[in-house]
Amino acid sequence: MSLSDDALLAEQIAYYRARAFEYDRVYAERADLRELVATLDGVPIAGDVLELACGTGQWTGALAARARSVTAVDSAPEVLGIARGRAGSPNVEFVQADVFAWRPERRYDTVFFAFWLSHVPASRFGEFWETVAAALVPHGRAVFVDEGAEPALEGVTSEVRSLDDGSEYRIVKIYHEPSALTGELAALGWSAEVRPLGDFIVGVAELPTRH
């Protein structure tokens, strides 16, 4: 039986809350993920940064090293607790909020999200990018990284994930192909460059004009 997007997103939040103390294991086991964090050196991270779905803070410290300030948002208090303990910079503020419901009270020079876009249902794609646009100053940029698409994964919209205790959760999972994603963003008014990097994609998007 298929789930509604609301039910699927609720289960997705429950999964990441339950997975909080297992999450960092994948970074310990995969050198390519650890190396991916270094890609931030080659993308335009600057000024005041909003990090959406910050998780356990694997990227937050690297952002803080280049930013004037970082506001890191996540819906799961368990991962935020880990992220707070990991953050070693006084210029980081953590906010517990549902990314789909939260609206920032200010604007930022950069909006960043890692491994989050693939968790945005197609029905919320446009709305999500409206939120990103509303969070940016004029000429600000959205920067993101995610898993890349493979032909066998085209058309996938959700996956079942299991935890160490055997519990299973269904989450949103949509793998974006760079050129297709660039086109989708262009249709929403964004000028974007999305490139493959190994098994991942890295994107930078800007709104040429504000409206």
Short mmCIF file of C-alpha atoms in Angstrom, two decimals:
data_model
loop_
_atom_site.label_atom_id
_atom_site.label_comp_id
_atom_site.label_asym_id
_atom_site.label_seq_id
_atom_site.Cartn_x
_atom_site.Cartn_y
_atom_site.Cartn_z
CA MET A 1 0.00 0.00 0.00
CA SER A 2 1.41 3.37 -0.96
CA LEU A 3 1.69 6.14 1.61
CA SER A 4 0.62 9.75 1.18
CA ASP A 5 3.46 12.24 1.05
CA ASP A 6 2.54 13.50 4.53
CA ALA A 7 2.64 9.98 5.97
CA LEU A 8 5.86 9.22 4.13
CA LEU A 9 7.52 12.37 5.45
CA ALA A 10 6.38 11.59 8.99
CA GLU A 11 7.92 8.12 8.68
CA GLN A 12 11.08 9.66 7.24
CA ILE A 13 11.45 11.91 10.31
CA ALA A 14 10.87 8.91 12.57
CA TYR A 15 13.57 6.99 10.71
CA TYR A 16 16.21 9.69 11.12
CA ARG A 17 15.33 10.15 14.78
CA ALA A 18 15.74 6.42 15.35
CA ARG A 19 18.90 6.30 13.24
CA ALA A 20 20.63 9.22 14.96
CA PHE A 21 23.21 7.14 16.81
CA GLU A 22 23.89 4.93 13.77
CA TYR A 23 24.11 7.72 11.22
CA ASP A 24 27.78 8.63 11.55
CA ARG A 25 28.89 5.07 10.91
CA VAL A 26 28.55 5.50 7.15
CA TYR A 27 30.99 8.43 7.22
CA ALA A 28 33.47 6.34 9.21
CA GLU A 29 33.19 3.48 6.72
CA ARG A 30 33.23 5.39 3.43
CA ALA A 31 36.28 7.42 2.46
CA ASP A 32 34.42 8.90 -0.52
CA LEU A 33 31.94 10.57 1.83
CA ARG A 34 34.69 12.02 3.99
CA GLU A 35 36.45 13.29 0.87
CA LEU A 36 33.20 14.76 -0.42
CA VAL A 37 33.15 17.24 2.45
CA ALA A 38 36.34 18.71 0.97
CA THR A 39 34.36 19.69 -2.15
CA LEU A 40 33.09 22.67 -0.16
CA ASP A 41 36.47 24.27 -0.85
CA GLY A 42 35.48 24.52 -4.50
CA VAL A 43 31.94 25.89 -4.19
CA PRO A 44 30.73 29.37 -3.22
CA ILE A 45 30.13 29.10 0.53
CA ALA A 46 30.27 32.60 2.02
CA GLY A 47 28.70 35.07 4.42
CA ASP A 48 25.76 33.98 6.52
CA VAL A 49 24.85 30.38 5.74
CA LEU A 50 21.58 28.50 6.29
CA GLU A 51 22.09 24.73 6.43
CA LEU A 52 18.89 22.75 5.91
CA ALA A 53 18.58 19.20 7.28
CA CYS A 54 21.95 19.41 9.01
CA GLY A 55 21.70 15.95 10.56
CA THR A 56 24.51 15.11 12.95
CA GLY A 57 26.60 18.06 11.78
CA GLN A 58 28.98 16.25 9.47
CA TRP A 59 29.03 19.31 7.19
CA THR A 60 28.34 22.05 9.73
CA GLY A 61 31.90 22.52 10.93
CA ALA A 62 33.24 22.81 7.39
CA LEU A 63 30.58 25.41 6.64
CA ALA A 64 31.36 27.34 9.81
CA ALA A 65 35.04 27.49 8.86
CA ARG A 66 34.14 29.50 5.75
CA ALA A 67 31.06 31.39 6.91
CA ARG A 68 30.39 34.45 8.99
CA SER A 69 27.60 32.49 10.68
CA VAL A 70 25.71 29.21 10.23
CA THR A 71 22.09 28.55 11.11
CA ALA A 72 21.64 24.76 11.05
CA VAL A 73 18.10 23.38 10.92
CA ASP A 74 16.84 19.83 11.43
CA SER A 75 13.59 18.27 12.60
CA ALA A 76 15.17 15.52 14.73
CA PRO A 77 16.26 16.52 18.25
CA GLU A 78 18.43 13.41 18.50
CA VAL A 79 20.66 14.36 15.58
CA LEU A 80 20.77 17.99 16.72
CA GLY A 81 22.12 16.85 20.07
CA ILE A 82 24.98 15.11 18.28
CA ALA A 83 25.54 18.09 15.99
CA ARG A 84 25.73 20.49 18.92
CA GLY A 85 28.35 18.32 20.55
CA ARG A 86 30.35 18.17 17.33
CA ALA A 87 30.20 21.89 16.54
CA GLY A 88 33.30 23.63 17.77
CA SER A 89 32.48 27.10 16.53
CA PRO A 90 30.63 29.90 18.33
CA ASN A 91 29.19 31.15 15.04
CA VAL A 92 26.77 28.18 14.70
CA GLU A 93 23.14 28.32 15.82
CA PHE A 94 20.97 25.19 15.78
CA VAL A 95 17.23 25.25 15.19
CA GLN A 96 14.84 22.31 15.60
CA ALA A 97 12.16 22.62 12.95
CA ASP A 98 10.48 20.76 10.10
CA VAL A 99 12.17 22.07 6.96
CA PHE A 100 8.86 21.93 5.08
CA ALA A 101 7.03 24.04 7.67
CA TRP A 102 9.76 26.37 8.95
CA ARG A 103 10.28 29.82 7.49
CA PRO A 104 13.42 31.82 8.28
CA GLU A 105 13.06 35.22 9.89
CA ARG A 106 15.99 36.64 7.94
CA ARG A 107 17.87 36.12 4.67
CA TYR A 108 21.18 34.40 4.04
CA ASP A 109 24.02 34.64 1.54
CA THR A 110 24.12 30.86 1.08
CA VAL A 111 21.61 28.07 1.60
CA PHE A 112 23.27 24.66 1.83
CA PHE A 113 21.88 21.14 2.04
CA ALA A 114 23.63 17.79 1.81
CA PHE A 115 21.77 14.58 0.95
CA TRP A 116 18.46 16.32 1.44
CA LEU A 117 17.09 17.10 -2.01
CA SER A 118 16.60 13.39 -2.71
CA HIS A 119 14.30 13.30 0.35
CA VAL A 120 11.98 15.99 -1.05
CA PRO A 121 8.84 14.50 -2.64
CA ALA A 122 8.12 15.58 -6.20
CA SER A 123 4.89 17.20 -4.96
CA ARG A 124 6.92 19.45 -2.62
CA PHE A 125 9.79 20.21 -5.02
CA GLY A 126 8.56 23.62 -6.19
CA GLU A 127 7.45 24.66 -2.72
CA PHE A 128 10.82 23.67 -1.27
CA TRP A 129 12.69 25.81 -3.79
CA GLU A 130 10.35 28.71 -3.03
CA THR A 131 11.45 28.41 0.60
CA VAL A 132 15.09 28.42 -0.50
CA ALA A 133 14.51 31.50 -2.65
CA ALA A 134 12.79 33.32 0.22
CA ALA A 135 15.78 32.58 2.47
CA LEU A 136 18.37 34.10 0.12
CA VAL A 137 19.58 37.66 -0.24
CA PRO A 138 19.68 39.05 -3.80
CA HIS A 139 22.38 37.18 -5.73
CA GLY A 140 22.65 34.61 -2.94
CA ARG A 141 23.28 31.01 -3.88
CA ALA A 142 21.92 27.59 -3.04
CA VAL A 143 24.61 24.91 -2.82
CA PHE A 144 23.85 21.22 -2.48
CA VAL A 145 25.32 17.75 -2.70
CA ASP A 146 23.48 14.46 -3.01
CA GLU A 147 23.68 10.96 -4.33
CA GLY A 148 23.79 10.64 -8.10
CA ALA A 149 21.29 8.79 -10.23
CA GLU A 150 21.88 5.42 -11.82
CA PRO A 151 19.74 4.09 -14.70
CA ALA A 152 18.40 1.30 -12.48
CA LEU A 153 17.18 3.90 -9.97
CA GLU A 154 15.31 6.13 -12.41
CA GLY A 155 11.69 6.46 -11.38
CA VAL A 156 12.38 5.49 -7.75
CA THR A 157 10.40 7.69 -5.34
CA SER A 158 10.79 5.86 -2.02
CA GLU A 159 12.88 3.21 -0.32
CA VAL A 160 12.64 0.97 2.71
CA ARG A 161 15.52 1.39 5.17
CA SER A 162 16.31 -0.87 8.12
CA LEU A 163 18.15 -0.19 11.38
CA ASP A 164 20.34 -2.36 13.58
CA ASP A 165 17.34 -3.47 15.64
CA GLY A 166 15.61 -4.78 12.52
CA SER A 167 12.98 -2.04 12.41
CA GLU A 168 12.05 -0.81 8.94
CA TYR A 169 10.97 2.60 7.69
CA ARG A 170 9.90 3.89 4.30
CA ILE A 171 11.46 7.19 3.27
CA VAL A 172 11.32 9.50 0.27
CA LYS A 173 14.21 8.82 -2.11
CA ILE A 174 14.40 10.43 -5.55
CA TYR A 175 17.67 10.21 -7.46
CA HIS A 176 18.26 13.26 -9.64
CA GLU A 177 20.17 13.17 -12.91
CA PRO A 178 22.22 16.38 -13.33
CA SER A 179 20.87 17.62 -16.67
CA ALA A 180 17.27 16.79 -15.77
CA LEU A 181 17.62 18.54 -12.43
CA THR A 182 19.15 21.58 -14.11
CA GLY A 183 16.12 21.72 -16.37
CA GLU A 184 13.67 21.38 -13.49
CA LEU A 185 15.36 24.24 -11.69
CA ALA A 186 15.40 26.36 -14.83
CA ALA A 187 11.64 25.89 -15.10
CA LEU A 188 11.38 27.39 -11.60
CA GLY A 189 13.51 30.38 -12.59
CA TRP A 190 16.87 29.21 -11.24
CA SER A 191 20.18 29.35 -13.08
CA ALA A 192 21.89 26.17 -11.94
CA GLU A 193 24.99 24.15 -12.59
CA VAL A 194 24.70 20.54 -11.45
CA ARG A 195 27.64 18.25 -12.08
CA PRO A 196 28.43 14.64 -11.30
CA LEU A 197 31.28 13.93 -8.91
CA GLY A 198 31.94 10.22 -8.61
CA ASP A 199 28.79 8.67 -7.18
CA PHE A 200 27.48 12.08 -6.14
CA ILE A 201 26.16 15.30 -7.61
CA VAL A 202 27.15 18.85 -6.64
CA GLY A 203 24.94 21.78 -7.51
CA VAL A 204 25.05 25.57 -7.32
CA ALA A 205 21.89 27.53 -8.10
CA GLU A 206 21.10 31.24 -8.25
CA LEU A 207 18.05 33.28 -9.11
CA PRO A 208 19.12 35.74 -11.84
CA THR A 209 16.31 38.10 -10.87
CA ARG A 210 14.19 38.43 -7.78
CA HIS A 211 10.44 38.59 -8.03
#
